[in-house]
mmCIF file of C-alpha atoms in Angstrom:
data_model
loop_
_atom_site.group_PDB
_atom_site.id
_atom_site.type_symbol
_atom_site.label_atom_id
_atom_site.label_comp_id
_atom_site.label_asym_id
_atom_site.label_seq_id
_atom_site.Cartn_x
_atom_site.Cartn_y
_atom_site.Cartn_z
ATOM 1 C CA MET Y 25 -17.913 18.569 24.097
ATOM 2 C CA LYS Y 26 -15.335 15.857 23.406
ATOM 3 C CA THR Y 27 -12.061 16.053 21.474
ATOM 4 C CA VAL Y 28 -12.336 13.460 18.704
ATOM 5 C CA ILE Y 29 -9.587 12.372 16.354
ATOM 6 C CA LEU Y 30 -11.035 11.545 12.961
ATOM 7 C CA ILE Y 31 -8.778 9.525 10.694
ATOM 8 C CA GLY Y 32 -9.559 9.520 6.955
ATOM 9 C CA ALA Y 33 -11.478 12.691 7.258
ATOM 10 C CA ASN Y 34 -11.377 13.474 3.633
ATOM 11 C CA GLY Y 35 -12.689 10.158 2.396
ATOM 12 C CA LYS Y 36 -16.400 9.404 1.782
ATOM 13 C CA MET Y 37 -16.669 7.348 4.923
ATOM 14 C CA GLY Y 38 -14.790 10.035 6.916
ATOM 15 C CA GLN Y 39 -17.281 12.674 5.674
ATOM 16 C CA ALA Y 40 -20.029 10.357 6.618
ATOM 17 C CA ALA Y 41 -18.649 9.985 10.147
ATOM 18 C CA LEU Y 42 -18.281 13.737 10.314
ATOM 19 C CA THR Y 43 -21.970 14.174 9.975
ATOM 20 C CA GLY Y 44 -22.452 12.490 13.298
ATOM 21 C CA LEU Y 45 -19.735 14.472 15.148
ATOM 22 C CA GLY Y 46 -21.233 17.914 14.865
ATOM 23 C CA LYS Y 47 -21.260 18.697 18.630
ATOM 24 C CA HIS Y 48 -17.533 17.900 19.225
ATOM 25 C CA ARG Y 49 -14.175 19.304 18.651
ATOM 26 C CA VAL Y 50 -12.900 17.216 15.728
ATOM 27 C CA ILE Y 51 -9.266 16.836 14.866
ATOM 28 C CA THR Y 52 -8.719 15.547 11.381
ATOM 29 C CA ALA Y 53 -6.035 13.264 10.032
ATOM 30 C CA SER Y 54 -5.323 11.361 6.864
ATOM 31 C CA ARG Y 55 -2.525 9.542 5.080
ATOM 32 C CA SER Y 56 -1.805 12.386 2.695
ATOM 33 C CA GLY Y 57 -2.169 15.116 5.388
ATOM 34 C CA GLU Y 58 -3.707 17.373 2.714
ATOM 35 C CA GLY Y 59 -6.548 19.506 3.990
ATOM 36 C CA VAL Y 60 -6.549 17.990 7.483
ATOM 37 C CA ASP Y 61 -4.955 18.784 10.759
ATOM 38 C CA TYR Y 62 -2.398 16.018 10.866
ATOM 39 C CA LYS Y 63 -0.852 13.396 8.735
ATOM 40 C CA VAL Y 64 -0.946 9.709 9.835
ATOM 41 C CA ASP Y 65 -0.179 6.235 8.293
ATOM 42 C CA ILE Y 66 -2.004 3.759 10.357
ATOM 43 C CA THR Y 67 0.255 0.976 9.130
ATOM 44 C CA ASP Y 68 3.202 2.600 11.089
ATOM 45 C CA LYS Y 69 3.074 2.577 14.824
ATOM 46 C CA ASN Y 70 5.522 5.427 15.022
ATOM 47 C CA SER Y 71 3.173 7.545 12.925
ATOM 48 C CA ILE Y 72 0.237 6.609 15.107
ATOM 49 C CA GLN Y 73 2.178 7.576 18.255
ATOM 50 C CA GLU Y 74 3.332 10.935 16.799
ATOM 51 C CA LEU Y 75 -0.305 11.773 15.884
ATOM 52 C CA TYR Y 76 -1.497 11.060 19.523
ATOM 53 C CA LYS Y 77 1.451 12.959 21.002
ATOM 54 C CA LYS Y 78 0.822 16.024 18.828
ATOM 55 C CA VAL Y 79 -2.943 16.087 19.513
ATOM 56 C CA GLY Y 80 -2.312 15.907 23.329
ATOM 57 C CA SER Y 81 -5.598 15.223 25.201
ATOM 58 C CA PHE Y 82 -8.372 13.558 23.437
ATOM 59 C CA ASN Y 83 -11.545 11.451 24.266
ATOM 60 C CA ALA Y 84 -12.284 9.491 21.140
ATOM 61 C CA VAL Y 85 -10.634 8.026 18.148
ATOM 62 C CA VAL Y 86 -12.710 7.521 15.085
ATOM 63 C CA ASN Y 87 -11.016 5.479 12.126
ATOM 64 C CA THR Y 88 -12.607 5.317 8.776
ATOM 65 C CA VAL Y 89 -9.644 3.952 6.753
ATOM 66 C CA GLY Y 90 -8.336 0.572 5.926
ATOM 67 C CA VAL Y 91 -6.774 -0.195 2.554
ATOM 68 C CA CYS Y 92 -8.127 -3.425 0.802
ATOM 69 C CA GLU Y 93 -6.958 -5.061 -2.234
ATOM 70 C CA TYR Y 94 -9.621 -6.631 -4.582
ATOM 71 C CA ALA Y 95 -9.119 -9.733 -6.713
ATOM 72 C CA PRO Y 96 -10.456 -13.158 -7.328
ATOM 73 C CA PHE Y 97 -9.256 -15.433 -4.552
ATOM 74 C CA GLU Y 98 -7.323 -17.727 -6.945
ATOM 75 C CA SER Y 99 -5.354 -14.788 -8.317
ATOM 76 C CA MET Y 100 -4.798 -12.811 -5.079
ATOM 77 C CA THR Y 101 -1.135 -12.624 -4.302
ATOM 78 C CA SER Y 102 0.538 -12.701 -0.893
ATOM 79 C CA GLU Y 103 1.352 -9.069 -1.361
ATOM 80 C CA GLN Y 104 -2.255 -8.178 -1.892
ATOM 81 C CA TRP Y 105 -3.207 -10.116 1.210
ATOM 82 C CA ASP Y 106 -0.368 -8.555 3.236
ATOM 83 C CA THR Y 107 -1.377 -4.962 2.250
ATOM 84 C CA THR Y 108 -5.025 -5.606 3.296
ATOM 85 C CA ILE Y 109 -4.031 -7.323 6.586
ATOM 86 C CA GLN Y 110 -1.419 -4.696 7.561
ATOM 87 C CA SER Y 111 -3.786 -1.825 7.063
ATOM 88 C CA LYS Y 112 -7.449 -2.858 7.793
ATOM 89 C CA LEU Y 113 -6.465 -5.391 10.477
ATOM 90 C CA VAL Y 114 -3.091 -4.692 12.114
ATOM 91 C CA GLY Y 115 -3.387 -0.923 11.442
ATOM 92 C CA GLN Y 116 -6.660 -0.633 13.350
ATOM 93 C CA ILE Y 117 -5.370 -2.886 16.115
ATOM 94 C CA ASN Y 118 -2.349 -0.577 16.545
ATOM 95 C CA LEU Y 119 -4.620 2.531 16.602
ATOM 96 C CA VAL Y 120 -6.032 1.005 19.864
ATOM 97 C CA SER Y 121 -3.007 -0.550 21.471
ATOM 98 C CA VAL Y 122 -1.001 2.680 21.023
ATOM 99 C CA GLY Y 123 -3.970 4.837 21.739
ATOM 100 C CA LEU Y 124 -4.619 3.286 25.083
ATOM 101 C CA GLN Y 125 -1.379 4.979 26.299
ATOM 102 C CA TYR Y 126 -2.799 8.427 25.405
ATOM 103 C CA ILE Y 127 -6.651 8.455 25.484
ATOM 104 C CA GLU Y 128 -8.436 10.018 28.438
ATOM 105 C CA ASP Y 129 -10.407 7.940 30.968
ATOM 106 C CA GLY Y 130 -13.781 6.977 29.663
ATOM 107 C CA GLY Y 131 -12.751 7.555 26.088
ATOM 108 C CA SER Y 132 -13.690 5.428 23.141
ATOM 109 C CA PHE Y 133 -12.368 3.868 19.983
ATOM 110 C CA THR Y 134 -14.643 3.358 16.916
ATOM 111 C CA LEU Y 135 -13.219 1.326 14.158
ATOM 112 C CA ILE Y 136 -14.428 0.443 10.598
ATOM 113 C CA SER Y 137 -15.192 -2.906 8.966
ATOM 114 C CA GLY Y 138 -17.715 -3.471 6.148
ATOM 115 C CA ILE Y 139 -20.700 -5.455 5.218
ATOM 116 C CA LEU Y 140 -18.988 -7.793 2.729
ATOM 117 C CA ASN Y 141 -18.242 -10.184 5.534
ATOM 118 C CA MET Y 142 -21.850 -10.788 5.912
ATOM 119 C CA LYS Y 143 -22.780 -10.322 2.282
ATOM 120 C CA PRO Y 144 -19.925 -11.741 0.295
ATOM 121 C CA ILE Y 145 -19.351 -10.676 -3.344
ATOM 122 C CA PRO Y 146 -16.643 -11.553 -5.903
ATOM 123 C CA PHE Y 147 -13.230 -9.908 -5.605
ATOM 124 C CA ALA Y 148 -13.715 -8.995 -1.968
ATOM 125 C CA ILE Y 149 -12.372 -11.967 -0.081
ATOM 126 C CA ALA Y 150 -9.498 -9.875 1.656
ATOM 127 C CA ASP Y 151 -11.918 -7.154 2.653
ATOM 128 C CA ALA Y 152 -14.371 -9.694 3.965
ATOM 129 C CA THR Y 153 -11.827 -11.685 5.872
ATOM 130 C CA THR Y 154 -10.316 -8.537 7.597
ATOM 131 C CA SER Y 155 -13.774 -7.123 8.371
ATOM 132 C CA GLY Y 156 -14.642 -10.421 10.039
ATOM 133 C CA ALA Y 157 -11.297 -10.209 12.044
ATOM 134 C CA ILE Y 158 -11.981 -6.607 13.099
ATOM 135 C CA ASP Y 159 -15.570 -7.372 14.142
ATOM 136 C CA THR Y 160 -14.386 -10.195 16.331
ATOM 137 C CA PHE Y 161 -11.489 -8.131 17.694
ATOM 138 C CA VAL Y 162 -13.732 -5.429 18.831
ATOM 139 C CA LYS Y 163 -16.240 -7.847 20.456
ATOM 140 C CA CYS Y 164 -13.445 -9.609 22.344
ATOM 141 C CA VAL Y 165 -11.082 -6.820 23.319
ATOM 142 C CA ALA Y 166 -13.869 -4.740 24.800
ATOM 143 C CA HIS Y 167 -13.690 -6.883 27.973
ATOM 144 C CA GLU Y 168 -9.984 -5.980 28.429
ATOM 145 C CA LEU Y 169 -9.981 -2.216 28.119
ATOM 146 C CA PRO Y 170 -9.106 -0.237 31.228
ATOM 147 C CA ARG Y 171 -10.240 3.048 32.736
ATOM 148 C CA GLY Y 172 -13.783 2.910 31.333
ATOM 149 C CA ILE Y 173 -12.597 2.996 27.734
ATOM 150 C CA ARG Y 174 -14.994 1.669 25.178
ATOM 151 C CA ILE Y 175 -14.623 0.217 21.724
ATOM 152 C CA ASN Y 176 -17.111 -0.410 18.876
ATOM 153 C CA VAL Y 177 -16.876 -0.905 15.151
ATOM 154 C CA VAL Y 178 -19.124 0.481 12.503
ATOM 155 C CA ASN Y 179 -19.896 -2.134 9.756
ATOM 156 C CA PRO Y 180 -21.636 -0.195 6.900
ATOM 157 C CA THR Y 181 -23.032 -1.220 3.521
ATOM 158 C CA VAL Y 182 -22.069 0.993 0.523
ATOM 159 C CA LEU Y 183 -22.825 4.726 0.823
ATOM 160 C CA GLU Y 184 -25.230 6.491 -1.571
ATOM 161 C CA GLU Y 185 -22.371 8.752 -2.294
ATOM 162 C CA ALA Y 186 -20.145 5.920 -3.437
ATOM 163 C CA TRP Y 187 -22.746 3.947 -5.394
ATOM 164 C CA HIS Y 188 -21.644 5.170 -8.730
ATOM 165 C CA VAL Y 189 -18.146 3.663 -7.987
ATOM 166 C CA TYR Y 190 -19.128 0.338 -6.325
ATOM 167 C CA GLY Y 191 -22.756 -0.229 -7.487
ATOM 168 C CA GLU Y 192 -21.800 -2.372 -10.474
ATOM 169 C CA MET Y 193 -19.793 -4.793 -8.280
ATOM 170 C CA MET Y 194 -22.741 -5.049 -5.788
ATOM 171 C CA PRO Y 195 -25.881 -6.196 -7.558
ATOM 172 C CA GLY Y 196 -28.909 -6.348 -5.094
ATOM 173 C CA PHE Y 197 -27.312 -4.102 -2.532
ATOM 174 C CA GLN Y 198 -29.175 -1.073 -1.341
ATOM 175 C CA PRO Y 199 -26.931 1.992 -0.560
ATOM 176 C CA VAL Y 200 -27.490 4.046 2.561
ATOM 177 C CA PRO Y 201 -27.132 7.814 2.988
ATOM 178 C CA SER Y 202 -24.003 9.095 4.689
ATOM 179 C CA VAL Y 203 -26.101 10.672 7.530
ATOM 180 C CA LEU Y 204 -27.198 7.145 8.535
ATOM 181 C CA VAL Y 205 -23.609 6.053 8.930
ATOM 182 C CA GLY Y 206 -22.874 9.328 10.791
ATOM 183 C CA LYS Y 207 -25.614 8.273 13.285
ATOM 184 C CA ALA Y 208 -23.637 4.967 13.898
ATOM 185 C CA PHE Y 209 -20.555 6.792 14.736
ATOM 186 C CA GLU Y 210 -22.465 9.202 16.919
ATOM 187 C CA ARG Y 211 -24.010 6.274 18.727
ATOM 188 C CA SER Y 212 -20.635 4.799 19.409
ATOM 189 C CA VAL Y 213 -18.878 7.992 20.473
ATOM 190 C CA ASP Y 214 -21.707 9.532 22.528
ATOM 191 C CA GLY Y 215 -23.365 6.354 23.859
ATOM 192 C CA PHE Y 216 -22.328 3.923 26.504
ATOM 193 C CA ILE Y 217 -22.164 0.740 24.437
ATOM 194 C CA SER Y 218 -18.960 -1.187 24.022
ATOM 195 C CA GLY Y 219 -17.876 -4.346 22.140
ATOM 196 C CA GLU Y 220 -20.618 -3.862 19.670
ATOM 197 C CA VAL Y 221 -20.654 -4.194 15.896
ATOM 198 C CA ILE Y 222 -22.949 -1.435 14.750
ATOM 199 C CA PHE Y 223 -24.309 -2.555 11.319
ATOM 200 C CA VAL Y 224 -25.602 0.072 8.999
ATOM 201 C CA ASP Y 225 -27.451 -1.781 6.191
ATOM 202 C CA ALA Y 226 -30.682 -1.522 4.392
ATOM 203 C CA MET D 11 -11.725 -44.123 0.215
ATOM 204 C CA LYS D 12 -10.032 -40.747 -0.103
ATOM 205 C CA THR D 13 -6.580 -39.591 0.250
ATOM 206 C CA VAL D 14 -6.467 -37.007 3.019
ATOM 207 C CA ILE D 15 -3.582 -34.916 4.056
ATOM 208 C CA LEU D 16 -3.767 -34.253 7.844
ATOM 209 C CA ILE D 17 -1.520 -31.389 9.059
ATOM 210 C CA GLY D 18 -0.534 -31.387 12.681
ATOM 211 C CA ALA D 19 -1.093 -35.099 12.958
ATOM 212 C CA ASN D 20 0.774 -35.475 16.238
ATOM 213 C CA GLY D 21 -0.971 -32.760 18.170
ATOM 214 C CA LYS D 22 -3.972 -33.263 20.307
ATOM 215 C CA MET D 23 -6.283 -31.677 17.669
ATOM 216 C CA GLY D 24 -4.616 -33.779 14.965
ATOM 217 C CA GLN D 25 -5.308 -36.873 16.906
ATOM 218 C CA ALA D 26 -8.793 -35.791 17.349
ATOM 219 C CA ALA D 27 -9.243 -35.223 13.702
ATOM 220 C CA LEU D 28 -7.744 -38.656 13.071
ATOM 221 C CA THR D 29 -10.529 -40.417 14.857
ATOM 222 C CA GLY D 30 -12.957 -39.154 12.210
ATOM 223 C CA LEU D 31 -10.835 -40.223 9.258
ATOM 224 C CA GLY D 32 -10.633 -44.008 9.748
ATOM 225 C CA LYS D 33 -12.018 -44.998 6.444
ATOM 226 C CA HIS D 34 -9.527 -43.056 4.511
ATOM 227 C CA ARG D 35 -5.906 -43.118 3.409
ATOM 228 C CA VAL D 36 -4.429 -40.504 5.689
ATOM 229 C CA ILE D 37 -1.095 -38.884 4.801
ATOM 230 C CA THR D 38 0.314 -37.113 7.893
ATOM 231 C CA ALA D 39 2.423 -34.007 8.109
ATOM 232 C CA SER D 40 3.741 -31.598 10.740
ATOM 233 C CA ARG D 41 6.267 -28.793 11.340
ATOM 234 C CA SER D 42 8.823 -31.011 13.074
ATOM 235 C CA GLY D 43 8.292 -33.960 10.531
ATOM 236 C CA GLU D 44 8.932 -36.453 13.397
ATOM 237 C CA GLY D 45 6.722 -39.522 13.324
ATOM 238 C CA VAL D 46 4.812 -38.387 10.306
ATOM 239 C CA ASP D 47 5.018 -38.758 6.564
ATOM 240 C CA TYR D 48 6.115 -35.260 5.700
ATOM 241 C CA LYS D 49 7.383 -32.139 7.131
ATOM 242 C CA VAL D 50 5.542 -28.888 6.389
ATOM 243 C CA ASP D 51 5.665 -25.330 7.719
ATOM 244 C CA ILE D 52 2.353 -23.725 6.821
ATOM 245 C CA THR D 53 3.772 -20.096 7.235
ATOM 246 C CA ASP D 54 6.002 -20.945 4.212
ATOM 247 C CA LYS D 55 4.238 -21.104 0.793
ATOM 248 C CA ASN D 56 7.121 -23.029 -0.701
ATOM 249 C CA SER D 57 6.935 -25.556 2.015
ATOM 250 C CA ILE D 58 3.251 -26.069 1.445
ATOM 251 C CA GLN D 59 3.810 -26.452 -2.289
ATOM 252 C CA GLU D 60 6.636 -29.045 -1.709
ATOM 253 C CA LEU D 61 4.115 -31.007 0.395
ATOM 254 C CA TYR D 62 1.447 -31.102 -2.122
ATOM 255 C CA LYS D 63 3.859 -32.038 -4.922
ATOM 256 C CA LYS D 64 5.331 -34.889 -2.902
ATOM 257 C CA VAL D 65 1.935 -36.264 -1.939
ATOM 258 C CA GLY D 66 0.756 -36.163 -5.544
ATOM 259 C CA SER D 67 -2.969 -36.960 -5.934
ATOM 260 C CA PHE D 68 -5.165 -36.105 -2.937
ATOM 261 C CA ASN D 69 -8.793 -35.392 -2.299
ATOM 262 C CA ALA D 70 -8.863 -33.478 1.132
ATOM 263 C CA VAL D 71 -6.634 -31.358 3.323
ATOM 264 C CA VAL D 72 -7.341 -31.222 6.947
ATOM 265 C CA ASN D 73 -5.359 -28.591 8.954
ATOM 266 C CA THR D 74 -5.218 -28.752 12.704
ATOM 267 C CA VAL D 75 -2.459 -26.244 13.393
ATOM 268 C CA GLY D 76 -2.204 -22.509 13.864
ATOM 269 C CA VAL D 77 0.293 -21.077 16.296
ATOM 270 C CA CYS D 78 -1.195 -18.353 18.561
ATOM 271 C CA GLU D 79 0.559 -16.185 21.077
ATOM 272 C CA TYR D 80 -1.256 -15.454 24.290
ATOM 273 C CA ALA D 81 -0.973 -12.247 26.374
ATOM 274 C CA PRO D 82 -3.125 -9.447 27.753
ATOM 275 C CA PHE D 83 -4.004 -7.012 24.929
ATOM 276 C CA GLU D 84 -2.094 -4.135 26.469
ATOM 277 C CA SER D 85 1.164 -6.140 26.629
ATOM 278 C CA MET D 86 0.872 -7.955 23.370
ATOM 279 C CA THR D 87 3.713 -7.100 21.024
ATOM 280 C CA SER D 88 3.620 -6.524 17.278
ATOM 281 C CA GLU D 89 5.710 -9.691 17.017
ATOM 282 C CA GLN D 90 3.238 -11.759 18.872
ATOM 283 C CA TRP D 91 0.418 -10.476 16.689
ATOM 284 C CA ASP D 92 2.533 -11.185 13.666
ATOM 285 C CA THR D 93 3.339 -14.753 14.619
ATOM 286 C CA THR D 94 -0.338 -15.487 15.114
ATOM 287 C CA ILE D 95 -1.629 -13.789 12.051
ATOM 288 C CA GLN D 96 1.130 -15.383 9.812
ATOM 289 C CA SER D 97 0.333 -18.939 11.129
ATOM 290 C CA LYS D 98 -3.316 -19.131 12.021
ATOM 291 C CA LEU D 99 -4.576 -16.757 9.403
ATOM 292 C CA VAL D 100 -2.224 -16.327 6.436
ATOM 293 C CA GLY D 101 -0.842 -19.967 6.848
ATOM 294 C CA GLN D 102 -4.290 -21.442 6.542
ATOM 295 C CA ILE D 103 -5.234 -19.157 3.544
ATOM 296 C CA ASN D 104 -2.055 -20.311 1.901
ATOM 297 C CA LEU D 105 -2.955 -23.942 2.433
ATOM 298 C CA VAL D 106 -6.033 -23.250 0.308
ATOM 299 C CA SER D 107 -4.592 -21.005 -2.254
ATOM 300 C CA VAL D 108 -1.687 -23.214 -3.074
ATOM 301 C CA GLY D 109 -3.873 -26.303 -2.659
ATOM 302 C CA LEU D 110 -6.337 -25.285 -5.308
ATOM 303 C CA GLN D 111 -3.538 -25.900 -7.878
ATOM 304 C CA TYR D 112 -3.197 -29.588 -6.784
ATOM 305 C CA ILE D 113 -6.297 -30.964 -5.160
ATOM 306 C CA GLU D 114 -8.537 -33.292 -7.052
ATOM 307 C CA ASP D 115 -11.950 -32.215 -8.489
ATOM 308 C CA GLY D 116 -14.526 -32.412 -5.769
ATOM 309 C CA GLY D 117 -11.870 -32.235 -3.010
ATOM 310 C CA SER D 118 -12.209 -30.399 0.241
ATOM 311 C CA PHE D 119 -10.393 -28.260 2.677
ATOM 312 C CA THR D 120 -11.001 -28.259 6.356
ATOM 313 C CA LEU D 121 -9.385 -25.547 8.459
ATOM 314 C CA ILE D 122 -9.358 -25.014 12.221
ATOM 315 C CA SER D 123 -10.406 -22.068 14.267
ATOM 316 C CA GLY D 124 -11.463 -22.117 17.962
ATOM 317 C CA ILE D 125 -14.275 -21.227 20.258
ATOM 318 C CA LEU D 126 -12.582 -18.200 21.855
ATOM 319 C CA ASN D 127 -13.879 -15.890 19.201
ATOM 320 C CA MET D 128 -17.401 -16.759 20.467
ATOM 321 C CA LYS D 129 -16.432 -17.077 24.211
ATOM 322 C CA PRO D 130 -13.592 -14.635 24.874
ATOM 323 C CA ILE D 131 -11.238 -15.116 27.745
ATOM 324 C CA PRO D 132 -8.239 -13.170 28.962
ATOM 325 C CA PHE D 133 -4.924 -13.587 27.069
ATOM 326 C CA ALA D 134 -6.623 -14.907 23.940
ATOM 327 C CA ILE D 135 -7.242 -11.786 21.835
ATOM 328 C CA ALA D 136 -4.906 -12.818 18.995
ATOM 329 C CA ASP D 137 -6.395 -16.313 18.995
ATOM 330 C CA ALA D 138 -9.925 -14.927 18.986
ATOM 331 C CA THR D 139 -9.242 -12.337 16.300
ATOM 332 C CA THR D 140 -7.690 -14.818 13.868
ATOM 333 C CA SER D 141 -10.326 -17.366 14.557
ATOM 334 C CA GLY D 142 -12.969 -14.849 13.510
ATOM 335 C CA ALA D 143 -10.996 -13.988 10.391
ATOM 336 C CA ILE D 144 -10.834 -17.682 9.453
ATOM 337 C CA ASP D 145 -14.432 -18.431 10.184
ATOM 338 C CA THR D 146 -15.344 -15.440 7.942
ATOM 339 C CA PHE D 147 -12.799 -16.391 5.252
ATOM 340 C CA VAL D 148 -14.324 -19.923 4.943
ATOM 341 C CA LYS D 149 -17.847 -18.581 4.842
ATOM 342 C CA CYS D 150 -16.953 -16.160 1.940
ATOM 343 C CA VAL D 151 -14.373 -18.045 -0.130
ATOM 344 C CA ALA D 152 -16.547 -21.139 -0.443
ATOM 345 C CA HIS D 153 -18.542 -19.274 -3.193
ATOM 346 C CA GLU D 154 -15.411 -18.860 -5.271
ATOM 347 C CA LEU D 155 -13.951 -22.389 -5.193
ATOM 348 C CA PRO D 156 -13.770 -24.090 -8.591
ATOM 349 C CA ARG D 157 -14.333 -27.745 -9.812
ATOM 350 C CA GLY D 158 -16.788 -28.742 -6.989
ATOM 351 C CA ILE D 159 -14.129 -28.159 -4.320
ATOM 352 C CA ARG D 160 -15.636 -27.460 -0.872
ATOM 353 C CA ILE D 161 -14.164 -25.782 2.364
ATOM 354 C CA ASN D 162 -15.240 -25.763 5.959
ATOM 355 C CA VAL D 163 -13.846 -24.822 9.232
ATOM 356 C CA VAL D 164 -14.078 -26.773 12.590
ATOM 357 C CA ASN D 165 -14.373 -24.311 15.545
ATOM 358 C CA PRO D 166 -13.982 -26.618 18.674
ATOM 359 C CA THR D 167 -13.978 -25.821 22.285
ATOM 360 C CA VAL D 168 -11.241 -27.290 24.396
ATOM 361 C CA LEU D 169 -10.662 -31.064 24.265
ATOM 362 C CA GLU D 170 -11.054 -33.246 27.321
ATOM 363 C CA GLU D 171 -7.518 -34.479 26.560
ATOM 364 C CA ALA D 172 -6.151 -30.967 26.886
ATOM 365 C CA TRP D 173 -8.195 -29.827 29.889
ATOM 366 C CA HIS D 174 -5.324 -30.312 32.297
ATOM 367 C CA VAL D 175 -3.340 -27.690 30.274
ATOM 368 C CA TYR D 176 -5.984 -25.118 29.551
ATOM 369 C CA GLY D 177 -8.689 -25.762 32.128
ATOM 370 C CA GLU D 178 -7.405 -23.234 34.526
ATOM 371 C CA MET D 179 -7.540 -20.462 31.871
ATOM 372 C CA MET D 180 -11.146 -21.380 30.909
ATOM 373 C CA PRO D 181 -13.492 -21.200 33.913
ATOM 374 C CA GLY D 182 -16.992 -22.331 33.057
ATOM 375 C CA PHE D 183 -16.048 -24.054 29.822
ATOM 376 C CA GLN D 184 -17.091 -27.642 29.251
ATOM 377 C CA PRO D 185 -14.423 -29.766 27.489
ATOM 378 C CA VAL D 186 -15.539 -32.169 24.772
ATOM 379 C CA PRO D 187 -14.105 -35.632 23.853
ATOM 380 C CA SER D 188 -11.815 -35.888 20.866
ATOM 381 C CA VAL D 189 -14.149 -38.285 19.121
ATOM 382 C CA LEU D 190 -16.807 -35.445 18.907
ATOM 383 C CA VAL D 191 -14.226 -33.236 17.300
ATOM 384 C CA GLY D 192 -13.354 -36.089 15.001
ATOM 385 C CA LYS D 193 -16.998 -36.297 13.914
ATOM 386 C CA ALA D 194 -16.846 -32.626 12.757
ATOM 387 C CA PHE D 195 -13.868 -33.200 10.649
ATOM 388 C CA GLU D 196 -15.559 -36.444 9.347
ATOM 389 C CA ARG D 197 -18.749 -34.414 8.489
ATOM 390 C CA SER D 198 -16.620 -31.936 6.520
ATOM 391 C CA VAL D 199 -14.540 -34.471 4.604
ATOM 392 C CA ASP D 200 -17.296 -36.934 3.908
ATOM 393 C CA GLY D 201 -20.312 -34.629 3.715
ATOM 394 C CA PHE D 202 -21.412 -32.188 0.905
ATOM 395 C CA ILE D 203 -21.553 -29.023 3.051
ATOM 396 C CA SER D 204 -19.339 -26.145 2.128
ATOM 397 C CA GLY D 205 -18.825 -22.619 3.696
ATOM 398 C CA GLU D 206 -19.747 -23.792 7.175
ATOM 399 C CA VAL D 207 -18.318 -23.060 10.452
ATOM 400 C CA ILE D 208 -18.719 -26.428 12.355
ATOM 401 C CA PHE D 209 -18.901 -25.629 16.019
ATOM 402 C CA VAL D 210 -18.044 -28.368 18.501
ATOM 403 C CA ASP D 211 -19.121 -27.112 21.834
ATOM 404 C CA ALA D 212 -20.936 -28.290 24.886
#
């Protein structure tokens, strides 16, 4: 049994990840802090450090959050780009850089991107760009991690459970069940792979 | 003959691009403004807008700059990440978003990334991550550009002309001559392709 910190536990993607973490001790966290063990804001390095210190010993970090702004490229503001970059890109990088100081030997980080960097749609340029950045970050940084620590990223398509919200924006996409995304997180946490983008698409 | 704005004209990559732009009217720009037509700081949207306004009518923007900080991942500071993201990622996005208001119908943007997102090496995680982001940005945003405007990115390996500087960091890499990189920029500016990552590697 590992101790796994799950960030964004109450979201649909967090719930999907949770289906794959059944055999572990899962510590939950989210931005609001409601209904979870700890509050954390991944855009704030101090908040991340506080979380890790409070948890103490842990073997895995699973992140399922990253705020993205959606707009046509021509009307997307600098603020919208910045919000997306600071959360989905820099926030996730910080989870790893700060986490390296606290995670146990042989631990793992599992980050989140999203299929829109492979299957672009209108309004999603900031999501796609930062997903491409995170996929690349994971593939490259894996070579640098010390003490047998691994890193992967889950790149899922839309969840069946979220299809009623996003389906209209995503013509021709096939949603996948949460349990399939849970398997991807499980394969990252309980496997030996590192530096991989684990696509979950149909 | 097209009017092409070449940013970073005095750098080695700028000189490489220039070898492919011989048949055009090339307007040069750089951060220092020395020995070029105009001064521009791509991390500053106002500076970019000033450049475009001063040039007036133009058909292509070729960017060859993007500041990257190099360090081992574990010691890379938030400031180093920010410098790299604001220049190589956000700066290049701004060249396009501001440029769309000024570029002629059927014009083109050609951005720059670099092979380290495909062939990672120590110290280059910020370069690699932002290169992956820009490659993704170009592939996805191409679908959104109006008025027949195209966009591509040149992703080169190290230049022969820069091998004495970077060679020691890049064991097993084969440098390429500048004229080959110039061909990539020419193919972007004078071709009809869009949304492509033009790799120049050996």
